[in-house]
Short mmCIF file of C-alpha atoms in Angstrom, two decimals:
data_model
loop_
_atom_site.label_atom_id
_atom_site.label_comp_id
_atom_site.label_asym_id
_atom_site.label_seq_id
_atom_site.Cartn_x
_atom_site.Cartn_y
_atom_site.Cartn_z
CA MET T 1 108.01 59.78 -112.36
CA ARG T 2 104.35 58.93 -110.94
CA LEU T 3 104.83 59.04 -107.32
CA GLY T 4 103.93 54.77 -106.10
CA SER T 5 103.50 53.21 -102.67
CA ALA T 6 107.54 52.80 -101.61
CA LEU T 7 107.57 56.69 -102.60
CA ALA T 8 104.75 57.60 -100.43
CA ALA T 9 106.05 55.48 -97.68
CA LEU T 10 109.53 57.93 -98.01
CA LEU T 11 108.12 61.04 -97.28
CA LEU T 12 106.25 59.44 -94.20
CA VAL T 13 109.80 59.08 -93.06
CA VAL T 14 110.83 62.84 -94.85
CA SER T 15 108.03 64.34 -92.39
CA ALA T 16 109.94 63.54 -89.78
CA ALA T 17 112.28 65.86 -90.10
CA GLY T 18 110.21 69.11 -91.07
CA CYS T 19 107.25 70.30 -93.63
CA SER T 20 108.90 72.75 -95.44
CA LYS T 21 108.41 71.40 -99.04
CA ARG T 22 104.48 70.58 -100.00
CA GLU T 23 105.25 67.19 -100.74
CA ALA T 24 105.77 66.21 -97.13
CA ALA T 25 103.57 64.31 -95.65
CA VAL T 26 103.09 62.71 -91.92
CA LYS T 27 100.53 59.84 -90.97
CA ILE T 28 99.12 60.59 -87.80
CA PRO T 29 97.28 57.86 -86.54
CA SER T 30 99.34 55.05 -85.89
CA VAL T 31 99.51 52.13 -87.86
CA GLU T 32 99.69 47.63 -87.86
CA PRO T 33 103.24 46.16 -88.36
CA SER T 34 104.02 46.24 -92.12
CA VAL T 35 102.79 43.23 -94.23
CA VAL T 36 103.16 41.35 -97.43
CA ILE T 37 100.27 40.86 -99.31
CA ALA T 38 100.68 37.78 -101.69
CA PRO T 39 98.83 38.12 -104.34
CA ALA T 40 96.77 34.52 -103.81
CA PRO T 41 97.46 32.43 -100.81
CA ALA T 42 96.85 28.97 -102.13
CA PRO T 43 93.62 27.67 -99.17
CA VAL T 44 93.23 26.48 -96.03
CA ALA T 45 91.67 24.55 -94.14
CA PRO T 46 88.65 26.50 -91.83
CA LEU T 47 89.97 27.32 -88.67
CA PRO T 48 87.68 25.87 -85.61
CA GLU T 49 88.44 28.48 -82.49
CA LYS T 50 87.01 31.81 -82.62
CA ALA T 51 88.41 34.40 -85.11
CA PRO T 52 92.14 35.68 -83.69
CA VAL T 53 91.32 39.44 -81.76
CA MET T 54 93.86 41.66 -80.40
CA PRO T 55 93.48 42.22 -76.81
CA GLY T 56 90.35 44.34 -75.68
CA ASP T 57 88.67 43.37 -78.96
CA ILE T 58 84.59 42.75 -78.01
CA ASP T 59 82.44 40.25 -79.79
CA PRO T 60 81.08 41.19 -83.33
CA SER T 61 77.89 39.71 -81.83
CA LEU T 62 77.72 42.42 -79.17
CA PHE T 63 79.27 45.93 -81.75
CA ALA T 64 80.83 45.62 -84.44
CA HIS T 65 81.16 49.51 -85.59
CA VAL T 66 79.59 50.46 -89.28
CA LEU T 67 81.15 51.90 -91.84
CA VAL T 68 79.41 54.10 -95.02
CA GLU T 69 80.86 54.67 -98.24
CA ASN T 70 80.10 55.36 -101.58
CA GLY T 71 76.34 54.86 -100.76
CA LYS T 72 76.80 50.94 -99.47
CA THR T 73 77.02 50.25 -95.26
CA TYR T 74 79.63 47.55 -93.68
CA VAL T 75 79.53 45.62 -90.92
CA VAL T 76 83.05 45.82 -89.31
CA LEU T 77 84.27 42.09 -88.02
CA ASP T 78 87.90 42.68 -87.56
CA THR T 79 89.46 45.89 -87.56
CA ASN T 80 93.45 43.65 -87.72
CA PRO T 81 92.50 41.47 -90.95
CA ASP T 82 95.33 38.99 -91.25
CA VAL T 83 96.08 40.24 -95.00
CA ASP T 84 98.80 37.44 -95.68
CA ARG T 85 96.15 34.86 -95.01
CA TRP T 86 92.87 36.23 -96.11
CA ALA T 87 93.14 37.87 -99.38
CA GLN T 88 93.45 37.54 -102.86
CA GLY T 89 93.55 39.02 -105.83
CA ALA T 90 94.37 42.95 -106.68
CA PRO T 91 92.63 45.62 -105.74
CA THR T 92 89.87 46.99 -107.30
CA LEU T 93 88.62 51.04 -106.29
CA VAL T 94 85.35 51.28 -104.97
CA SER T 95 85.85 55.57 -104.08
CA ASP T 96 88.14 57.89 -105.75
CA GLU T 97 86.44 60.78 -103.25
CA SER T 98 86.99 61.29 -99.93
CA PRO T 99 87.82 58.90 -98.87
CA VAL T 100 89.80 56.93 -101.09
CA VAL T 101 88.69 52.94 -100.80
CA ALA T 102 89.49 50.37 -101.87
CA ARG T 103 88.46 46.22 -101.88
CA ARG T 104 90.00 42.99 -102.42
CA GLU T 105 88.32 39.59 -101.99
CA ILE T 106 88.73 36.76 -99.43
CA VAL T 107 90.14 33.20 -99.14
CA PRO T 108 86.97 31.90 -97.83
CA ASN T 109 89.15 28.78 -96.23
CA ALA T 110 91.17 31.10 -95.21
CA LEU T 111 88.66 32.73 -92.79
CA PRO T 112 88.27 31.40 -89.27
CA ALA T 113 85.20 29.34 -89.22
CA SER T 114 83.47 32.45 -86.46
CA LEU T 115 83.61 34.97 -88.87
CA VAL T 116 82.16 33.06 -92.10
CA ARG T 117 79.37 31.41 -89.79
CA ARG T 118 78.43 35.92 -89.05
CA SER T 119 77.31 35.98 -93.13
CA GLY T 120 73.32 36.04 -92.88
CA THR T 121 73.81 37.49 -89.33
CA PRO T 122 70.31 40.00 -88.72
CA VAL T 123 71.31 42.93 -87.47
CA ARG T 124 70.43 45.90 -86.02
CA LEU T 125 72.08 48.89 -85.90
CA TYR T 126 71.93 52.37 -84.00
CA GLY T 127 72.82 56.48 -84.16
CA PRO T 128 73.89 58.11 -81.32
CA GLU T 129 69.99 57.53 -79.94
CA GLY T 130 69.22 54.93 -80.89
CA ALA T 131 68.12 51.88 -83.70
CA VAL T 132 68.19 53.13 -87.37
CA CYS T 133 67.45 50.84 -89.23
CA GLU T 134 67.99 46.57 -89.54
CA GLY T 135 69.54 44.17 -92.24
CA ARG T 136 71.35 41.23 -92.37
CA LEU T 137 75.22 40.60 -93.26
CA GLY T 138 75.83 39.43 -96.48
CA PRO T 139 79.08 39.25 -98.43
CA ILE T 140 82.53 39.21 -96.78
CA SER T 141 85.42 41.07 -98.35
CA LEU T 142 88.12 43.53 -97.13
CA ILE T 143 88.48 47.16 -97.81
CA SER T 144 91.17 49.88 -97.25
CA ARG T 145 90.31 53.17 -96.50
CA VAL T 146 93.04 56.15 -96.56
CA GLU T 147 92.80 60.30 -97.39
CA PRO T 148 95.50 60.38 -99.37
CA GLU T 149 98.40 63.82 -99.68
CA TYR T 150 97.21 66.09 -101.80
CA ASN T 151 100.06 65.98 -104.28
CA VAL T 152 99.19 61.98 -104.54
CA ARG T 153 95.59 63.14 -105.89
CA GLN T 154 97.27 65.71 -107.99
CA GLN T 155 99.42 62.85 -109.71
CA TRP T 156 96.32 60.29 -110.56
CA LYS T 157 94.40 63.20 -112.03
CA GLY T 158 97.15 64.03 -114.58
CA GLU T 159 99.76 66.55 -113.22
CA ASP T 160 103.06 66.45 -111.44
CA TYR T 161 104.17 67.96 -108.89
CA ASP T 162 105.67 70.83 -111.08
CA GLY T 163 102.44 70.92 -112.80
CA THR T 164 103.57 68.86 -115.35
CA PRO T 165 101.37 66.86 -116.98
CA ILE T 166 101.33 63.12 -116.72
CA PRO T 167 98.23 60.59 -118.25
CA PRO T 168 96.45 60.33 -115.47
CA ALA T 169 96.11 56.83 -113.32
CA LYS T 170 94.07 54.24 -114.39
CA PRO T 171 91.30 52.94 -111.76
CA GLU T 172 92.80 49.91 -110.96
CA GLN T 173 96.45 51.61 -110.62
CA ILE T 174 94.76 54.10 -108.05
CA ALA T 175 93.03 50.94 -105.95
CA GLU T 176 96.53 49.29 -105.76
CA GLU T 177 98.30 52.39 -104.78
CA ALA T 178 95.82 53.58 -102.50
CA TRP T 179 95.84 49.49 -100.78
CA ASP T 180 99.19 50.38 -99.98
CA MET T 181 99.01 53.40 -98.26
CA ALA T 182 96.01 51.96 -96.10
CA GLU T 183 97.91 50.06 -93.55
CA GLY T 184 96.21 51.00 -90.33
CA GLY T 185 92.86 51.38 -92.21
CA ARG T 186 91.95 48.14 -93.87
CA SER T 187 89.05 46.13 -92.35
CA LEU T 188 87.56 42.86 -93.10
CA VAL T 189 83.78 43.59 -93.38
CA ALA T 190 80.50 42.46 -94.56
CA GLU T 191 78.35 44.32 -96.75
CA LEU T 192 74.75 44.91 -95.44
CA GLY T 193 71.79 43.84 -97.05
CA ASP T 194 68.43 43.20 -97.52
CA VAL T 195 68.16 46.20 -95.41
CA GLN T 196 64.55 48.31 -93.86
CA GLY T 197 65.62 52.00 -92.51
CA ASP T 198 67.89 54.26 -93.20
CA CYS T 199 71.42 53.51 -92.10
CA LYS T 200 73.59 56.78 -92.94
CA ASP T 201 74.14 57.24 -89.25
CA ALA T 202 74.87 54.17 -88.03
CA MET T 203 77.10 53.92 -85.87
CA PHE T 204 77.65 50.67 -84.63
CA ALA T 205 75.72 46.77 -85.38
CA ARG T 206 74.65 44.09 -82.92
CA ASP T 207 72.77 41.15 -83.51
CA ARG T 208 68.82 41.22 -84.29
CA ASP T 209 68.05 39.00 -81.56
CA LEU T 210 69.65 40.47 -78.62
CA PRO T 211 68.27 42.78 -76.47
CA GLN T 212 67.63 45.83 -77.84
CA ALA T 213 70.62 49.04 -76.50
CA ARG T 214 69.80 52.27 -75.15
CA PRO T 215 72.82 54.55 -75.78
CA LEU T 216 72.75 57.51 -73.66
CA THR T 217 73.37 60.81 -75.48
CA VAL T 218 76.26 63.13 -73.76
CA LYS T 219 75.07 66.77 -72.51
CA ASP T 220 77.40 69.83 -71.25
CA ALA T 221 78.08 69.17 -67.43
CA SER T 222 76.39 71.98 -64.99
CA ALA T 223 79.11 74.81 -63.83
CA ALA T 224 79.96 73.28 -60.81
CA LEU T 225 80.29 69.80 -62.23
CA ALA T 226 83.07 70.35 -64.28
CA THR T 227 84.80 72.76 -61.71
CA ARG T 228 84.52 69.52 -59.35
CA ALA T 229 86.00 67.79 -63.04
CA ALA T 230 88.80 70.06 -63.18
CA ALA T 231 90.13 70.00 -59.81
CA GLU T 232 89.55 66.77 -60.08
CA MET T 233 91.88 66.27 -62.89
CA ARG T 234 94.63 68.57 -61.86
CA ASN T 235 95.13 64.66 -58.96
CA LEU T 236 95.65 62.84 -62.73
CA ALA T 237 99.27 61.19 -63.42
CA GLY T 238 99.25 62.35 -67.04
CA TYR T 239 98.06 65.97 -65.62
CA THR T 240 101.46 66.57 -63.14
CA GLU T 241 103.43 65.12 -66.38
CA ILE T 242 102.00 67.67 -68.86
CA ASP T 243 102.50 70.58 -66.26
CA GLU T 244 106.35 69.92 -65.88
CA THR T 245 106.61 70.15 -69.59
CA TYR T 246 104.44 72.98 -69.46
CA GLN T 247 107.07 74.31 -66.88
CA ASN T 248 110.36 73.96 -68.89
CA SER T 249 108.64 75.00 -72.44
CA GLY T 250 109.70 78.75 -72.13
CA ILE T 251 106.25 80.35 -73.21
CA GLN T 252 104.33 79.21 -69.55
CA THR T 253 102.95 82.42 -68.49
CA PRO T 254 102.42 83.20 -64.73
CA ASP T 255 99.48 82.56 -62.67
CA VAL T 256 97.81 80.73 -66.05
CA ALA T 257 97.85 76.77 -65.63
CA TRP T 258 99.37 74.72 -68.64
CA GLU T 259 95.28 74.05 -69.22
CA HIS T 260 94.25 77.44 -69.96
CA LEU T 261 97.10 78.55 -72.00
CA ASN T 262 95.80 81.37 -74.78
CA GLY T 263 92.82 80.92 -73.74
CA ALA T 264 91.76 77.25 -73.96
CA THR T 265 89.40 75.51 -71.22
CA PRO T 266 88.71 71.71 -70.27
CA THR T 267 85.47 70.58 -71.96
CA VAL T 268 83.38 68.80 -69.62
CA LYS T 269 80.71 66.14 -70.24
CA VAL T 270 78.06 64.14 -69.02
CA PHE T 271 76.36 61.11 -69.28
CA SER T 272 73.13 59.80 -66.94
CA GLY T 273 71.09 57.50 -66.94
CA GLU T 274 69.66 53.56 -66.24
CA GLY T 275 70.87 54.57 -62.57
CA ALA T 276 74.31 56.08 -62.98
CA THR T 277 75.98 59.09 -63.62
CA TYR T 278 79.42 59.27 -66.13
CA VAL T 279 81.82 63.05 -66.55
CA TRP T 280 84.36 63.08 -69.73
CA LEU T 281 86.70 66.08 -69.68
CA ASP T 282 88.71 67.17 -72.13
CA ALA T 283 91.74 69.39 -71.49
CA ASP T 284 93.37 70.11 -74.87
CA ALA T 285 95.77 73.17 -75.12
CA GLY T 286 98.85 74.57 -76.99
CA GLU T 287 99.57 73.73 -80.46
CA VAL T 288 101.40 70.96 -82.37
CA CYS T 289 104.44 71.49 -83.85
CA SER T 290 105.27 73.97 -81.28
CA ALA T 291 107.11 74.27 -77.82
CA PHE T 292 104.19 72.87 -76.12
CA ARG T 293 100.87 71.55 -76.53
CA GLY T 294 98.64 69.04 -73.76
CA LYS T 295 96.13 66.92 -74.04
CA LEU T 296 94.90 64.87 -71.17
CA THR T 297 90.95 63.21 -71.40
CA ALA T 298 89.29 60.88 -68.87
CA LEU T 299 86.42 59.29 -67.37
CA TRP T 300 84.33 58.57 -64.15
CA LYS T 301 81.87 57.00 -62.86
CA LEU T 302 79.92 59.51 -60.00
CA GLU T 303 79.10 57.35 -56.62
CA GLY T 304 76.85 58.33 -53.96
CA GLY T 305 74.55 60.18 -56.37
CA SER T 306 75.29 63.06 -59.03
CA GLY T 307 75.14 65.39 -56.75
CA LYS T 308 77.92 67.65 -54.36
CA ASP T 309 79.09 65.19 -52.12
CA ALA T 310 79.20 62.44 -55.02
CA ARG T 311 82.89 60.86 -55.64
CA PHE T 312 84.46 60.84 -58.45
CA VAL T 313 85.30 57.43 -59.42
CA LYS T 314 88.07 57.14 -62.06
CA LEU T 315 87.63 54.29 -64.56
CA TYR T 316 90.13 56.41 -67.51
CA GLU T 317 92.72 58.15 -67.93
CA GLY T 318 94.46 58.91 -71.65
CA ALA T 319 95.72 61.30 -74.25
CA ASP T 320 93.63 60.34 -76.86
CA ASP T 321 92.13 62.85 -79.94
CA PHE T 322 88.30 61.20 -78.70
CA LEU T 323 85.60 63.06 -78.69
CA PRO T 324 81.98 60.36 -77.13
CA SER T 325 78.91 61.50 -78.09
CA THR T 326 77.40 58.46 -76.69
CA LEU T 327 77.47 55.92 -73.73
CA VAL T 328 76.01 52.57 -73.90
CA HIS T 329 76.26 49.13 -71.97
CA LEU T 330 77.80 46.64 -74.68
CA ASP T 331 79.21 44.33 -72.70
CA ARG T 332 77.82 41.50 -70.18
CA ASP T 333 79.37 42.71 -67.70
CA GLY T 334 77.78 46.03 -67.34
CA SER T 335 80.49 48.24 -68.19
CA PRO T 336 79.85 51.36 -70.02
CA SER T 337 81.80 52.33 -73.59
CA LEU T 338 81.87 55.17 -75.25
CA LEU T 339 80.88 55.93 -78.68
CA GLY T 340 82.93 58.83 -80.81
CA TYR T 341 83.10 58.54 -84.79
CA GLN T 342 83.77 55.11 -85.63
CA SER T 343 85.76 54.68 -82.62
CA VAL T 344 84.64 53.03 -78.93
CA LEU T 345 86.25 53.33 -75.76
CA ARG T 346 85.42 50.30 -73.43
CA LYS T 347 87.16 48.11 -70.83
CA GLY T 348 89.51 45.47 -72.01
CA PRO T 349 91.58 42.72 -70.39
CA THR T 350 94.11 45.88 -68.88
CA GLY T 351 91.45 48.32 -68.29
CA PHE T 352 89.81 50.77 -70.45
CA ALA T 353 91.44 51.83 -74.13
CA VAL T 354 89.88 54.31 -77.29
CA ARG T 355 89.87 51.18 -80.43
CA SER T 356 89.28 53.06 -83.15
CA VAL T 357 89.11 52.38 -87.57
CA SER T 358 89.58 55.53 -88.35
CA VAL T 359 90.61 56.76 -91.59
CA PRO T 360 94.69 57.08 -92.47
CA TYR T 361 95.76 60.99 -93.47
CA PHE T 362 98.64 61.60 -94.97
CA LEU T 363 99.11 65.42 -94.02
CA CYS T 364 101.30 67.72 -92.78
CA PRO T 365 100.76 69.14 -89.21
CA CYS T 366 102.52 72.23 -89.42
#
């Protein structure tokens, strides 16, 4: 019997108890609440107000994630689409490579008017070091991206778990199952048309009539600055919590701090430019599925210069698997945004937080 989306969901529950079998799987990224997808929602009147956004979402004219899949460039209009109301028709398969990409048509009259108006907008796309291409926002659709568990791919190819040959899946079946798996990996996008330049390294898009963004690339911190950042880290509340867990783990080593367990060393990076310096720290030690794993990240702004007397002002503290490569000022308030692979750390109503359009992966972490 072929593994459908229902069994795929069941595997997520099984995996919580352990991964002793190859077919057990766990979805690592957090997911959105379950939704029921209507095959063809009835058209409704356009919404006159701005598109509904999750707290902290930025105006898509100022910043929009960029996805490059199967040779096409997509600009993300909404990372949390209302699939119940906006989607119509069955999913179609865009690519069965890595990741698996499926697409659904939209109900145009169901979209907020502010999103509909984005179609046709000229935009400029940026990579880590600046502008890389330009184009115009084209057709709007919904896409899903997911990295299925190994055995699901084998079934699609015509081989059951035990090696028994079964009929290979048809593209429409792959598309449907991949779409159902991809909660947390669906986006409302506009395909980029009239492209000028090479968009393969694009990270984000802004309206072309805005002043050009000037990204600052990451650099390794000096030894002196890294030492100061490590000292500041030990004053963070998160550090104390992790240290308590480490001391009670049974694998603590005398005179070895948790961030140096098994030879680990915090990574410290610096972004400097436009009259400001920011310091990023990532401490990661131990192992997933072991007695201990500690993860702590932090962002500070240096005030009073960038020398030994500079004061560290904390902007963010968390535990996200986030690796920034670029800093850019996107918001009109001048606050910094750090960009990683299909993710951004930026200031919202409740402070700095990481938002991403990463692909959901189904795998056994142990």
